């Protein structure tokens, strides 16, 4: 009897099997044999879904367009990313420095001067999205806003702030509200449209002004997470926003691990100072959450109980902690998790063949530091690009107790020294402090502003295709592994793991930026494939957002966007 292999299957059946694979699986299959490579490249639908996932997009099944046309539109988007240029547009007022948010699909929202919320949908010719603006009026909110996040695909916006106590002049309490982002009414799917944060015992007004910036909110599917503060302590609280149940509460400790002969000692130090706090946090997916403070990045695993007991489950770092990299003679550092997108995906429209996917293929770990105080000329920004698949694998092995010095170099108890992990992944290194990063699929948009000696203040956008620049790491012999020496080379040389500016898979665009004030915190926000927003002060000292539209270099959108009415 003749031996049969998988290549003997009918071509139609093989293509059907390939449809069950994700982009990573198809990449592996293309390397198996010439037949598989030709099958995948020869199938328009397979090629479309393969490129769609890598581009950070999701298919709209109700769209009537054939796959040939869908693939053509997708490649137009990829062409824009490879040839993008920045077109300065109009500017609009920034009413509050902290209460604003973005979501995939070019949507921006911020609290207005009256205590309401204004929404701006930015346009994109290549994606066929038109400009749109609308507002939720202050009388529908009637609260002092602190944070917000939104998920347009579920038409939900979550706001936190201080509400007035009925019949008690001057009395107020902290609240989290779940609203429809189209009209500001209580969301139809939320069993509790308002959650009193005082009930958690994790909120107060002590040193309020210094802690507003520390509070943040994120959405991920049915979950809403909030970084709360009280008595100089910080923790992440996670609810099911549809039921109103508080499901998880992070423990407040930093774990230090060291060894003695035949002994492992773990010490948990309670956070007692306002300076020891989480700087930022974000979901990787509905089961993994990252939080970073001045020392390390913590990975939390959210395992939901089969039945809700009425009390939150305490979650602790999954014994998997990344120590932040430190440069030689570094005086200060500020770690951040990017992206600034706080959940969800755009509202779907059957006219469009695809939309921004909520799936994250990468996490951009952002580090800002300086050798010489706050001098911009001696400061730097770097973004280390880590695949989410590695984060999940680290967490899984840490939970199973399978991590040791031979597994991704995490060290004893899952605590990874920075010299053990940073050399595994590519990084973007730039001068200056003002920066931002966003991820869509395996594409990274990285923007920063810098003023060269004697030059003009410039905004730079790098569009990075991780499938081209990533996964190379640093070649080393595991038998001669020396993290200290490699870390020294990573720091001193300034080139180890750095993605070259002229590297294949990297496209850069430039524009003249608005003046920056080094004495205060200012921000950049990227809406991938749509625009970059720069916070700045005008000649009267008022805060504004300057718009830089992202367009294809060979498009005719420049003039219309420069004179457009966005946020006018």
Tab-separated table of C-alpha atoms in Angstrom, residues 276-489:
chain	number	residue	atom	x	y	z
A	276	UNK	CA	5.590	54.262	44.524
A	277	UNK	CA	2.675	53.748	42.189
A	278	UNK	CA	1.617	52.284	38.889
A	279	UNK	CA	2.416	54.763	36.129
A	280	UNK	CA	0.226	53.048	33.540
A	281	UNK	CA	-1.596	49.813	32.838
A	282	UNK	CA	-3.374	48.128	29.947
A	283	UNK	CA	-5.012	44.905	28.842
A	284	UNK	CA	-3.100	42.515	26.604
A	285	UNK	CA	-6.336	40.598	26.096
A	286	UNK	CA	-9.318	39.645	28.257
A	287	UNK	CA	-7.123	37.363	30.395
A	288	UNK	CA	-3.845	39.271	30.759
A	289	UNK	CA	-3.201	42.722	32.150
A	290	UNK	CA	0.078	44.635	32.422
A	291	UNK	CA	0.898	47.360	34.940
A	292	UNK	CA	4.128	49.321	35.253
A	293	UNK	CA	5.639	51.352	38.054
A	294	UNK	CA	9.031	53.005	38.306
A	295	UNK	CA	10.760	49.666	38.836
A	296	UNK	CA	9.175	46.966	36.756
A	297	UNK	CA	6.319	45.690	34.603
A	298	UNK	CA	3.907	43.303	36.331
A	299	UNK	CA	1.897	40.664	34.469
A	300	UNK	CA	-1.500	39.860	35.987
A	301	UNK	CA	-3.522	36.822	34.921
A	302	UNK	CA	-7.307	37.198	35.181
A	303	UNK	CA	-8.819	33.771	35.838
A	304	UNK	CA	-12.552	34.217	36.287
A	305	UNK	CA	-14.353	32.195	38.928
A	306	UNK	CA	-17.039	29.796	37.738
A	307	UNK	CA	-19.504	31.483	40.097
A	308	UNK	CA	-19.362	35.043	41.382
A	309	UNK	CA	-19.107	35.103	45.180
A	310	UNK	CA	-19.823	38.803	45.644
A	311	UNK	CA	-16.206	39.596	46.534
A	312	UNK	CA	-13.352	40.339	44.125
A	313	UNK	CA	-10.574	37.840	43.568
A	314	UNK	CA	-7.206	39.165	44.701
A	315	UNK	CA	-4.743	38.979	41.832
A	316	UNK	CA	-1.007	39.057	42.290
A	317	UNK	CA	1.732	39.361	39.710
A	318	UNK	CA	2.041	35.958	38.048
A	319	UNK	CA	5.568	35.671	39.433
A	320	UNK	CA	6.582	37.159	36.113
A	321	UNK	CA	8.027	40.639	36.506
A	322	UNK	CA	10.191	42.529	34.017
A	323	UNK	CA	12.789	44.802	35.544
A	324	UNK	CA	13.067	48.139	33.701
A	325	UNK	CA	16.262	48.774	31.721
A	326	UNK	CA	18.667	51.303	33.214
A	327	UNK	CA	21.317	53.155	31.250
A	328	UNK	CA	24.705	53.939	32.725
A	329	UNK	CA	24.606	57.199	34.768
A	330	UNK	CA	20.855	57.470	34.267
A	331	UNK	CA	19.440	60.075	36.675
A	332	UNK	CA	15.747	59.422	36.140
A	333	UNK	CA	13.373	57.311	34.085
A	334	UNK	CA	9.670	57.246	33.263
A	335	UNK	CA	8.213	53.956	31.989
A	336	UNK	CA	4.902	53.817	30.130
A	337	UNK	CA	2.793	51.166	28.478
A	338	UNK	CA	1.621	52.095	25.033
A	339	UNK	CA	-0.917	52.244	23.510
A	340	UNK	CA	-3.076	55.156	24.582
A	341	UNK	CA	-6.011	53.393	22.934
A	342	UNK	CA	-8.176	52.397	25.854
A	343	UNK	CA	-10.150	49.527	24.393
A	344	UNK	CA	-12.496	48.353	21.717
A	345	UNK	CA	-12.672	48.722	17.964
A	346	UNK	CA	-14.617	51.034	15.643
A	347	UNK	CA	-18.300	50.835	14.948
A	348	UNK	CA	-18.713	48.399	12.102
A	349	UNK	CA	-20.151	49.413	8.760
A	350	UNK	CA	-20.975	46.866	6.062
A	351	UNK	CA	-19.860	49.366	3.407
A	352	UNK	CA	-16.249	48.931	4.565
A	353	UNK	CA	-14.559	45.539	3.993
A	354	UNK	CA	-12.493	45.659	7.202
A	355	UNK	CA	-12.004	47.631	10.406
A	356	UNK	CA	-9.345	48.049	13.093
A	357	UNK	CA	-9.080	44.847	15.096
A	358	UNK	CA	-9.060	44.880	18.912
A	359	UNK	CA	-6.470	42.079	18.828
A	360	UNK	CA	-2.958	43.161	19.804
A	361	UNK	CA	0.019	41.459	18.224
A	362	UNK	CA	2.610	43.529	20.084
A	363	UNK	CA	3.127	45.562	23.219
A	364	UNK	CA	5.271	48.695	23.049
A	365	UNK	CA	7.122	49.242	26.339
A	366	UNK	CA	8.161	52.881	26.406
A	367	UNK	CA	11.029	54.223	28.510
A	368	UNK	CA	12.020	57.869	28.833
A	369	UNK	CA	15.156	58.928	30.678
A	370	UNK	CA	17.926	61.485	30.996
A	371	UNK	CA	21.555	61.702	32.049
A	372	UNK	CA	21.283	65.351	32.952
A	373	UNK	CA	18.111	66.140	34.897
A	374	UNK	CA	15.274	67.271	32.631
A	375	UNK	CA	17.448	68.673	29.850
A	376	UNK	CA	15.842	67.646	26.571
A	377	UNK	CA	19.151	67.514	24.708
A	378	UNK	CA	20.454	64.817	27.088
A	379	UNK	CA	17.240	62.798	27.248
A	380	UNK	CA	16.135	59.843	25.185
A	381	UNK	CA	13.098	57.762	24.408
A	382	UNK	CA	13.088	54.084	23.553
A	383	UNK	CA	10.293	51.678	22.745
A	384	UNK	CA	10.932	47.941	23.131
A	385	UNK	CA	8.583	45.835	20.994
A	386	UNK	CA	7.444	42.584	22.621
A	387	UNK	CA	5.038	40.111	20.936
A	388	UNK	CA	1.928	39.431	23.014
A	389	UNK	CA	2.404	35.724	22.335
A	390	UNK	CA	5.567	35.875	24.452
A	391	UNK	CA	3.754	37.670	27.279
A	392	UNK	CA	1.100	34.947	27.371
A	393	UNK	CA	3.747	32.240	27.287
A	394	UNK	CA	5.728	33.819	30.126
A	395	UNK	CA	2.587	34.100	32.227
A	396	UNK	CA	1.546	30.506	31.476
A	397	UNK	CA	4.910	29.076	32.428
A	398	UNK	CA	5.161	31.255	35.521
A	399	UNK	CA	1.745	30.031	36.709
A	400	UNK	CA	2.765	26.450	36.060
A	401	UNK	CA	6.046	26.965	37.927
A	402	UNK	CA	7.997	26.094	34.808
A	403	UNK	CA	10.158	29.184	34.480
A	404	UNK	CA	13.859	28.986	35.189
A	405	UNK	CA	17.033	30.559	33.916
A	406	UNK	CA	16.775	28.594	30.666
A	407	UNK	CA	13.234	29.768	29.779
A	408	UNK	CA	13.382	33.248	28.198
A	409	UNK	CA	15.849	34.228	30.907
A	410	UNK	CA	13.271	35.326	33.528
A	411	UNK	CA	15.465	34.564	36.527
A	412	UNK	CA	14.483	33.144	39.903
A	413	UNK	CA	10.749	33.105	40.631
A	414	UNK	CA	9.871	34.733	37.315
A	415	UNK	CA	11.530	38.073	38.125
A	416	UNK	CA	13.430	39.060	34.969
A	417	UNK	CA	16.489	41.252	35.270
A	418	UNK	CA	16.465	43.784	32.445
A	419	UNK	CA	19.709	42.473	31.010
A	420	UNK	CA	18.011	39.090	30.565
A	421	UNK	CA	14.998	40.157	28.533
A	422	UNK	CA	15.602	43.442	26.662
A	423	UNK	CA	18.188	41.918	24.332
A	424	UNK	CA	15.566	39.516	22.994
A	425	UNK	CA	13.500	42.188	21.236
A	426	UNK	CA	14.012	45.073	18.790
A	427	UNK	CA	13.830	48.637	20.044
A	428	UNK	CA	13.388	52.138	18.687
A	429	UNK	CA	15.827	54.672	20.190
A	430	UNK	CA	15.337	58.424	19.712
A	431	UNK	CA	16.529	61.675	21.293
A	432	UNK	CA	14.016	63.817	23.197
A	433	UNK	CA	11.194	63.060	25.618
A	434	UNK	CA	7.882	63.854	23.907
A	435	UNK	CA	6.738	60.639	22.244
A	436	UNK	CA	3.931	58.145	21.701
A	437	UNK	CA	3.478	54.666	20.246
A	438	UNK	CA	0.520	52.671	18.967
A	439	UNK	CA	0.190	49.101	17.746
A	440	UNK	CA	-2.112	47.589	15.146
A	441	UNK	CA	-1.560	43.894	14.549
A	442	UNK	CA	2.165	43.609	13.813
A	443	UNK	CA	2.531	47.257	12.772
A	444	UNK	CA	3.909	49.901	15.130
A	445	UNK	CA	3.464	53.651	14.791
A	446	UNK	CA	6.077	55.537	16.837
A	447	UNK	CA	6.174	59.350	17.001
A	448	UNK	CA	8.484	61.717	18.836
A	449	UNK	CA	9.459	65.388	18.866
A	450	UNK	CA	13.019	66.557	19.162
A	451	UNK	CA	14.934	69.806	18.709
A	452	UNK	CA	18.422	69.193	17.305
A	453	UNK	CA	21.192	71.575	18.289
A	454	UNK	CA	20.548	74.748	16.308
A	455	UNK	CA	17.713	73.135	14.337
A	456	UNK	CA	13.941	73.389	14.089
A	457	UNK	CA	11.575	71.482	16.350
A	458	UNK	CA	10.628	68.429	14.341
A	459	UNK	CA	7.924	65.751	14.564
A	460	UNK	CA	8.933	62.309	13.313
A	461	UNK	CA	6.642	59.358	12.615
A	462	UNK	CA	8.099	55.869	12.158
A	463	UNK	CA	5.870	53.200	10.622
A	464	UNK	CA	7.416	49.834	11.560
A	465	UNK	CA	6.503	46.409	10.174
A	466	UNK	CA	7.463	43.973	12.929
A	467	UNK	CA	7.253	40.990	10.562
A	468	UNK	CA	10.312	42.465	8.821
A	469	UNK	CA	12.353	43.919	11.709
A	470	UNK	CA	11.327	41.643	14.591
A	471	UNK	CA	12.286	38.220	15.787
A	472	UNK	CA	15.997	38.621	15.076
A	473	UNK	CA	17.171	39.199	18.642
A	474	UNK	CA	20.879	38.987	19.376
A	475	UNK	CA	22.980	36.036	18.370
A	476	UNK	CA	24.678	34.430	21.344
A	477	UNK	CA	25.933	31.072	22.541
A	478	UNK	CA	23.736	29.898	25.418
A	479	UNK	CA	26.725	28.071	26.901
A	480	UNK	CA	28.542	31.394	27.149
A	481	UNK	CA	25.538	33.475	28.234
A	482	UNK	CA	26.537	36.627	30.070
A	483	UNK	CA	23.617	38.992	30.611
A	484	UNK	CA	25.804	41.617	32.301
A	485	UNK	CA	28.170	41.910	29.342
A	486	UNK	CA	25.350	41.960	26.806
A	487	UNK	CA	23.476	44.571	28.855
A	488	UNK	CA	26.619	46.706	28.938
A	489	UNK	CA	26.930	46.439	25.165
